Amino acid sequence: MPRARLRDLGLSTGFLPTGRWNAITDVPGVAVGYATVIRDEPAIIRSGVTAIWPRREGIWSDAVFAGVHSFNGNGEMTGLAWLAEQGILAAPIGITNTFSVGCVRDAISAFAIREGAPQMFHLPVAAETYDGWLSRSETFPITAEHVFAALDSAASGPLAEGNVGGGTGMICHEFKGGTGTASRIATSAGENFTVGALVQANYGAREMLRVDGVPVGREIGPSLVPSHRPPARDTGSIIVILATDAPLLPIQCQRLARRAATGLAWVGGFGANGSGDIFLAFSTANHVREGEPCTDVRMLAPDRMTPLFQAAAEATEEAILNALTGAETMTGRDGCIAHALPLDALASVMRRYRPV
Amino acid sequence: MPRARLRDLGLSTGFLPTGRWNAITDVPGVAVGYATVIRDEPAIIRSGVTAIWPRREGIWSDAVFAGVHSFNGNGEMTGLAWLAEQGILAAPIGITNTFSVGCVRDAISAFAIREGAPQMFHLPVAAETYDGWLSRSETFPITAEHVFAALDSAASGPLAEGNVGGGTGMICHEFKGGTGTASRIATSAGENFTVGALVQANYGAREMLRVDGVPVGREIGPSLVPSHRPPARDTGSIIVILATDAPLLPIQCQRLARRAATGLAWVGGFGANGSGDIFLAFSTANHVREGEPCTDVRMLAPDRMTPLFQAAAEATEEAILNALTGAETMTGRDGCIAHALPLDALASVMRRYRPV
Amino acid sequence: MPRARLRDLGLSTGFLPTGRWNAITDVPGVAVGYATVIRDEPAIIRSGVTAIWPRREGIWSDAVFAGVHSFNGNGEMTGLAWLAEQGILAAPIGITNTFSVGCVRDAISAFAIREGAPQMFHLPVAAETYDGWLSRSETFPITAEHVFAALDSAASGPLAEGNVGGGTGMICHEFKGGTGTASRIATSAGENFTVGALVQANYGAREMLRVDGVPVGREIGPSLVPSHRPPARDTGSIIVILATDAPLLPIQCQRLARRAATGLAWVGGFGANGSGDIFLAFSTANHVREGEPCTDVRMLAPDRMTPLFQAAAEATEEAILNALTGAETMTGRDGCIAHALPLDALASVMRRYRPV
Amino acid sequence: MPRARLRDLGLSTGFLPTGRWNAITDVPGVAVGYATVIRDEPAIIRSGVTAIWPRREGIWSDAVFAGVHSFNGNGEMTGLAWLAEQGILAAPIGITNTFSVGCVRDAISAFAIREGAPQMFHLPVAAETYDGWLSRSETFPITAEHVFAALDSAASGPLAEGNVGGGTGMICHEFKGGTGTASRIATSAGENFTVGALVQANYGAREMLRVDGVPVGREIGPSLVPSHRPPARDTGSIIVILATDAPLLPIQCQRLARRAATGLAWVGGFGANGSGDIFLAFSTANHVREGEPCTDVRMLAPDRMTPLFQAAAEATEEAILNALTGAETMTGRDGCIAHALPLDALASVMRRYRPV
């Protein structure tokens, strides 16, 4: 059975409608690019870089508002002090493996210089999850060129999922994990807003995995499909990037980011100790322009936020599931195999729990 | 069908075993008391006070470590600055209605003075959820005497649930809500630790309600049981108090508190805008004694925390469900009726989703 | 020598010009009222309530943005979860003694109801500092009527300082402390903005006190003027309220609030353990109106904030000094005397340190 | 007049005695190393790396407690999510220029691997301040080898100050800035504890500079010594690392870190918008050992913290002043000259403000 998105399997979760591509790129202006590094020499590498542009055009001098929530901070996201202070994002975001997060961070600065960004001073956001069970990432395989390639290749429209970009070597609920995306349309204040999620999913115990409430992970136990068990089962992480075109202030982006914890919980993640579960939300609706002394901005009323919160939780949930249904079985270092979530078994379990 | 606890209905959620009473009082030393105020004159009141003693004996001079997470801070919990600064709790906690949280806060100070607490300076923790759909709480019905009564009556052992104490007038997932409790045993570092939860549950949309993943709320729609719909459906709150005997530092209590968001998500709460979802966790294992210049404390290793996180999420989930199955239908102000979750319908829905 | 403001003594600090009244009320719309409770029967009380209206008119349905910094959270300020979540202030602020903060909090709710505030749900901000060395505040002397009186009497224009309102029984740098205020004009983005501070100053060791860098406290040692020494010298607190008409978002108000720590440092406060040093800043420039689904707001560019930061630090510094020069010697419970900072000695020390 | 430390000039600030070397290395086990990169080809570089080992021996498997305060987060410090979550530091800290912080971060990981650290998963702390007025740091001059050299050369004992390590190209109060250090002995709970500070000082307006309260910067204006004026005068930063052997928990380290803002204020820093003022404090007294399921730790009583707070503020203040008196005039890119604080003028101003 070929890999597919959750909805292509006739499955879905949540209440709200999706955007056109059911992807973070449904938020106008958002673009995503990947550099995927899969090679066996000189060391086995299963890694990469994911680049997310809040605006593909002009971000260096036309910033967006943003906010962060660290649900379990056993991970790295650079730029946190700046985001907490200013709530502003003026560069693309990079996601990669744990050992390369510094490289990606500096390379985004270098890219800004290359592009002639008007400001010399950058505090880029680069985040990571750990792929060391499949990849010899301690050899520091990611270079600035990979980062430039991911940034340069970014596009809107449908996105590849699973073993791509920073998500290449990830493991999730003891199945092969990776990159996933989804989106939701939320109606509030008489307008339709889009909330999109992109995740790099690398966390979780198999028996906790649920799909629309059905205990899929308990049913597809290790006797059915072998588990790739890391030394400490709770080691892993998930990075969630949320984008919206709803007009949110920085403090409201922080609120939106917190709802990734809800979507994560619905799939079965609870922030195990070793998990770096860090969530960033940005809103493209406002424009903070370099050199402008005072800016007119729009704010959705706080009491109109609820549909957006639901959308953020639902999009996160489905993005993780898309990473699982999209990722293919991968063999990595030391002969380790991370098995994909078997789609036929998934379908069969979902049928068994269908209400009578 | 008489009201019951979830497990008395043959239902359960999660993986971990419960403590003896499946209550926050399974944590040795923790005691809970209620003052329940139900009266129709001079105004219809459906309110009360819940008192939680981290240690029934000696708390004034033998403090516990504690930490807080505000998942959606549309509510009040006094003492937040102190808890963030010191991570120490040296007084019982009170929970009540929104209008009375100041009264409860000051009354805990007064109680400390009455008991001869050695310190004159207190920063008590009092929290609230809003019961104004059933109760004329804007008449400020709670007095210091109610607080003293709740504090004085506190005991260990099994606890009343549903329409008691601060939870008396609450509504949850558009059914009658209230006070609930549960506990879990988590094995870590070769020891068994107890994590107990007590909730005052007053949040949520009906269609989001899930029991062990089954969409109970969607199935028991308003056509089956009328909904008590507040003017803004997302107005409500949940306070979660977590207790454990695992030796946690303040920073670890903060981490534990964050997992209440996971248990809340499993039931169907995502922190709607109007919801004051504030969680406090304390650990009784260490003793911070008044006047002691230096204290020896024990710390569970950070990488042994995962079972406790799971326990906190599971206990929170089941405590909410116990509030729902325990609460009885209540008529309040202006003839408003909050219908209890019908236990027969619940059983029937759960059967329909049983795997074939 | 009669009590006076710092500038009436020919002294000043900082660089920026003051507003018309050199008071928080220089920010248009801000009003301040006091209830001062000084009595000897049935118990000696030296206490009160200070009320600060961010807008004297319409605040219940026309909120301001706000943010908080807890420099040393050994104190109470209610409403913290709400302010962190929403960054909105829709009610007057109250400041009082430690034991009465709950009373003041609930009374602001009651006042809102009395005034017919359109929203039933309030999360008022009430803060405190400890006056128990001069006042038998453990008898809970403050009532809702005191709060109403402070709220009702609020006015713009010049303000009383020293032993008034919530600051009545305070001690600062081991001299008589109390309420103080000051303001600064900051030019940024081609506009003049006002930043006003109001403090309730009740902290500090004498030898740390500096006026414009001159070690006044070290020079006026206890041999010159007796010290009122609390049992633990570091017990005390300072609440700082900052107001501005610059268009700041909530996250920018949080930034402004942090600069109160700078002004505090300049006078000699470093957040001793027992000190509840909690700072709140609000901006009146934007209007968050009840029921409005989307709001147009103005934001001063982040990189134009520096003059406001300096203004906040300078206004805080001078407000504390005004509390010290304005407060008169007070005799309280158990015959305790808190001596005022002697203005002639102050003048003499300042002259001795004048550059040659 | 040769460059000197503040105390060598007969000047001092504060009340508490210094440690033996008046340096962060007075805390037993702490070691500091530098790599200084000064070259004119192929581009003018004035930069470097400072490495701080919390314990020179065993840090990879014997962690210390730590906490952070971001006073003005316009800067980068990696590892923030981890420090907020766990309060644990298990690697040396690096400080460098803005463009190289990612490189330093990854290089610390690489160094850990080289040293055979037992854990593969690292979240190193690397921080930065901007040296782009003197140095072409946008050419990314720092390499992993520089980081290894700084780490390898680390030693206890007296430290070089001024134009060394990460501080090589810094500017402070419009004089030449750089690296500085100082320490204090605080007596609490019957014991003597050491608090040491190391700063990388790169912030501030000249007219704000004060030495022991004396307005040195106002007196030594640009007419006396030319100012190196960056395009925006408020652009800069200060990183403060505080070390202590007092037994502090993570939450107490966070408290200590906040007092760097006090010391900074005393010198004249108020966190201008462009300044990344991020402070980290660690305590070497406890040992969090890899693989230990439960750890016995000591905690200084919260109410014994005040002397440590004063020590942290005083050490920070003097460390900044030592950076200023230690740094020599430097010519950098585009012929820019950053003039050292003239020591004879400093002495003369200090004499003029001596009390009569």
mmCIF file of C-alpha atoms in Angstrom, chain C residues 148-260:
data_model
loop_
_atom_site.group_PDB
_atom_site.id
_atom_site.type_symbol
_atom_site.label_atom_id
_atom_site.label_comp_id
_atom_site.label_asym_id
_atom_site.label_seq_id
_atom_site.Cartn_x
_atom_site.Cartn_y
_atom_site.Cartn_z
ATOM 1 C CA PHE C 148 -15.227 52.442 47.109
ATOM 2 C CA ALA C 149 -14.096 55.700 48.720
ATOM 3 C CA ALA C 150 -10.676 55.498 47.109
ATOM 4 C CA LEU C 151 -12.217 54.679 43.744
ATOM 5 C CA ASP C 152 -14.833 57.423 44.013
ATOM 6 C CA SER C 153 -12.371 60.107 45.066
ATOM 7 C CA ALA C 154 -9.962 59.485 42.234
ATOM 8 C CA ALA C 155 -8.922 62.575 40.329
ATOM 9 C CA SER C 156 -6.305 63.792 37.945
ATOM 10 C CA GLY C 157 -3.857 66.600 38.773
ATOM 11 C CA PRO C 158 -1.331 66.825 41.593
ATOM 12 C CA LEU C 159 -1.304 63.950 44.070
ATOM 13 C CA ALA C 160 -0.760 63.660 47.793
ATOM 14 C CA GLU C 161 2.328 61.633 48.672
ATOM 15 C CA GLY C 162 3.881 59.965 51.687
ATOM 16 C CA ASN C 163 1.509 58.667 54.360
ATOM 17 C CA VAL C 164 -1.571 58.338 52.182
ATOM 18 C CA GLY C 165 -3.683 55.528 50.789
ATOM 19 C CA GLY C 166 -2.160 52.072 50.669
ATOM 20 C CA GLY C 167 1.200 53.658 51.456
ATOM 21 C CA THR C 168 0.142 55.018 54.839
ATOM 22 C CA GLY C 169 2.066 52.588 57.030
ATOM 23 C CA MET C 170 5.097 51.911 54.884
ATOM 24 C CA ILE C 171 8.819 52.020 55.688
ATOM 25 C CA CYS C 172 11.496 52.492 53.041
ATOM 26 C CA HIS C 173 15.280 52.287 53.450
ATOM 27 C CA GLU C 174 14.547 52.302 57.200
ATOM 28 C CA PHE C 175 12.952 55.744 56.952
ATOM 29 C CA LYS C 176 9.235 56.401 56.760
ATOM 30 C CA GLY C 177 8.087 55.415 53.286
ATOM 31 C CA GLY C 178 4.759 55.440 51.512
ATOM 32 C CA THR C 179 3.195 56.591 48.283
ATOM 33 C CA GLY C 180 5.167 58.593 45.716
ATOM 34 C CA THR C 181 4.801 59.615 42.115
ATOM 35 C CA ALA C 182 6.728 61.238 39.276
ATOM 36 C CA SER C 183 6.690 61.487 35.494
ATOM 37 C CA ARG C 184 8.916 61.982 32.490
ATOM 38 C CA ILE C 185 8.458 63.173 28.916
ATOM 39 C CA ALA C 186 10.165 60.940 26.375
ATOM 40 C CA THR C 187 10.564 61.963 22.759
ATOM 41 C CA SER C 188 10.401 59.124 20.301
ATOM 42 C CA ALA C 189 9.293 58.723 16.711
ATOM 43 C CA GLY C 190 8.837 62.480 16.554
ATOM 44 C CA GLU C 191 6.284 62.572 19.339
ATOM 45 C CA ASN C 192 6.367 63.433 23.015
ATOM 46 C CA PHE C 193 5.104 60.663 25.224
ATOM 47 C CA THR C 194 4.523 60.758 28.966
ATOM 48 C CA VAL C 195 5.570 57.993 31.318
ATOM 49 C CA GLY C 196 4.267 58.285 34.883
ATOM 50 C CA ALA C 197 5.071 56.183 37.918
ATOM 51 C CA LEU C 198 3.273 55.642 41.189
ATOM 52 C CA VAL C 199 4.984 53.614 43.886
ATOM 53 C CA GLN C 200 4.053 52.138 47.222
ATOM 54 C CA ALA C 201 7.546 52.013 48.707
ATOM 55 C CA ASN C 202 8.217 49.746 51.648
ATOM 56 C CA TYR C 203 11.598 48.137 51.110
ATOM 57 C CA GLY C 204 15.284 48.491 51.612
ATOM 58 C CA ALA C 205 18.257 48.851 53.883
ATOM 59 C CA ARG C 206 19.318 52.325 54.930
ATOM 60 C CA GLU C 207 22.932 52.029 53.898
ATOM 61 C CA MET C 208 21.921 51.287 50.319
ATOM 62 C CA LEU C 209 19.919 54.512 49.836
ATOM 63 C CA ARG C 210 21.304 56.802 47.146
ATOM 64 C CA VAL C 211 20.011 60.085 45.778
ATOM 65 C CA ASP C 212 21.407 60.882 42.338
ATOM 66 C CA GLY C 213 24.272 58.546 43.130
ATOM 67 C CA VAL C 214 25.120 60.142 46.493
ATOM 68 C CA PRO C 215 25.210 57.588 49.351
ATOM 69 C CA VAL C 216 22.664 59.425 51.485
ATOM 70 C CA GLY C 217 21.703 56.355 53.502
ATOM 71 C CA ARG C 218 25.271 55.587 54.495
ATOM 72 C CA GLU C 219 25.766 59.197 55.579
ATOM 73 C CA ILE C 220 22.529 59.462 57.556
ATOM 74 C CA GLY C 221 23.216 56.364 59.570
ATOM 75 C CA PRO C 222 21.230 55.134 62.586
ATOM 76 C CA SER C 223 23.380 57.194 64.900
ATOM 77 C CA LEU C 224 21.977 60.321 63.260
ATOM 78 C CA VAL C 225 18.379 59.169 62.882
ATOM 79 C CA PRO C 226 17.208 55.970 64.593
ATOM 80 C CA SER C 227 16.277 53.137 62.305
ATOM 81 C CA HIS C 228 13.005 51.362 62.521
ATOM 82 C CA ARG C 229 14.389 47.879 62.113
ATOM 83 C CA PRO C 230 11.988 45.144 61.266
ATOM 84 C CA PRO C 231 12.846 41.711 62.662
ATOM 85 C CA ALA C 232 14.246 40.690 59.279
ATOM 86 C CA ARG C 233 15.684 43.781 57.698
ATOM 87 C CA ASP C 234 15.003 42.656 54.206
ATOM 88 C CA THR C 235 11.271 42.263 54.659
ATOM 89 C CA GLY C 236 9.296 44.796 52.706
ATOM 90 C CA SER C 237 8.138 45.384 49.185
ATOM 91 C CA ILE C 238 7.582 47.892 46.448
ATOM 92 C CA ILE C 239 4.725 48.035 44.021
ATOM 93 C CA VAL C 240 5.347 50.193 40.945
ATOM 94 C CA ILE C 241 2.566 51.201 38.557
ATOM 95 C CA LEU C 242 3.747 52.743 35.291
ATOM 96 C CA ALA C 243 1.388 54.543 32.929
ATOM 97 C CA THR C 244 2.088 55.877 29.463
ATOM 98 C CA ASP C 245 0.270 57.376 26.536
ATOM 99 C CA ALA C 246 2.764 55.877 24.096
ATOM 100 C CA PRO C 247 1.092 53.267 21.889
ATOM 101 C CA LEU C 248 2.452 50.040 23.332
ATOM 102 C CA LEU C 249 1.247 46.499 22.800
ATOM 103 C CA PRO C 250 0.974 44.167 25.799
ATOM 104 C CA ILE C 251 4.404 42.668 25.143
ATOM 105 C CA GLN C 252 5.823 46.208 25.092
ATOM 106 C CA CYS C 253 4.137 47.020 28.395
ATOM 107 C CA GLN C 254 5.907 44.008 29.890
ATOM 108 C CA ARG C 255 9.176 45.458 28.639
ATOM 109 C CA LEU C 256 8.417 48.849 30.151
ATOM 110 C CA ALA C 257 7.530 47.252 33.492
ATOM 111 C CA ARG C 258 10.954 45.611 33.712
ATOM 112 C CA ARG C 259 12.633 49.044 33.772
ATOM 113 C CA ALA C 260 11.158 49.749 37.190
#
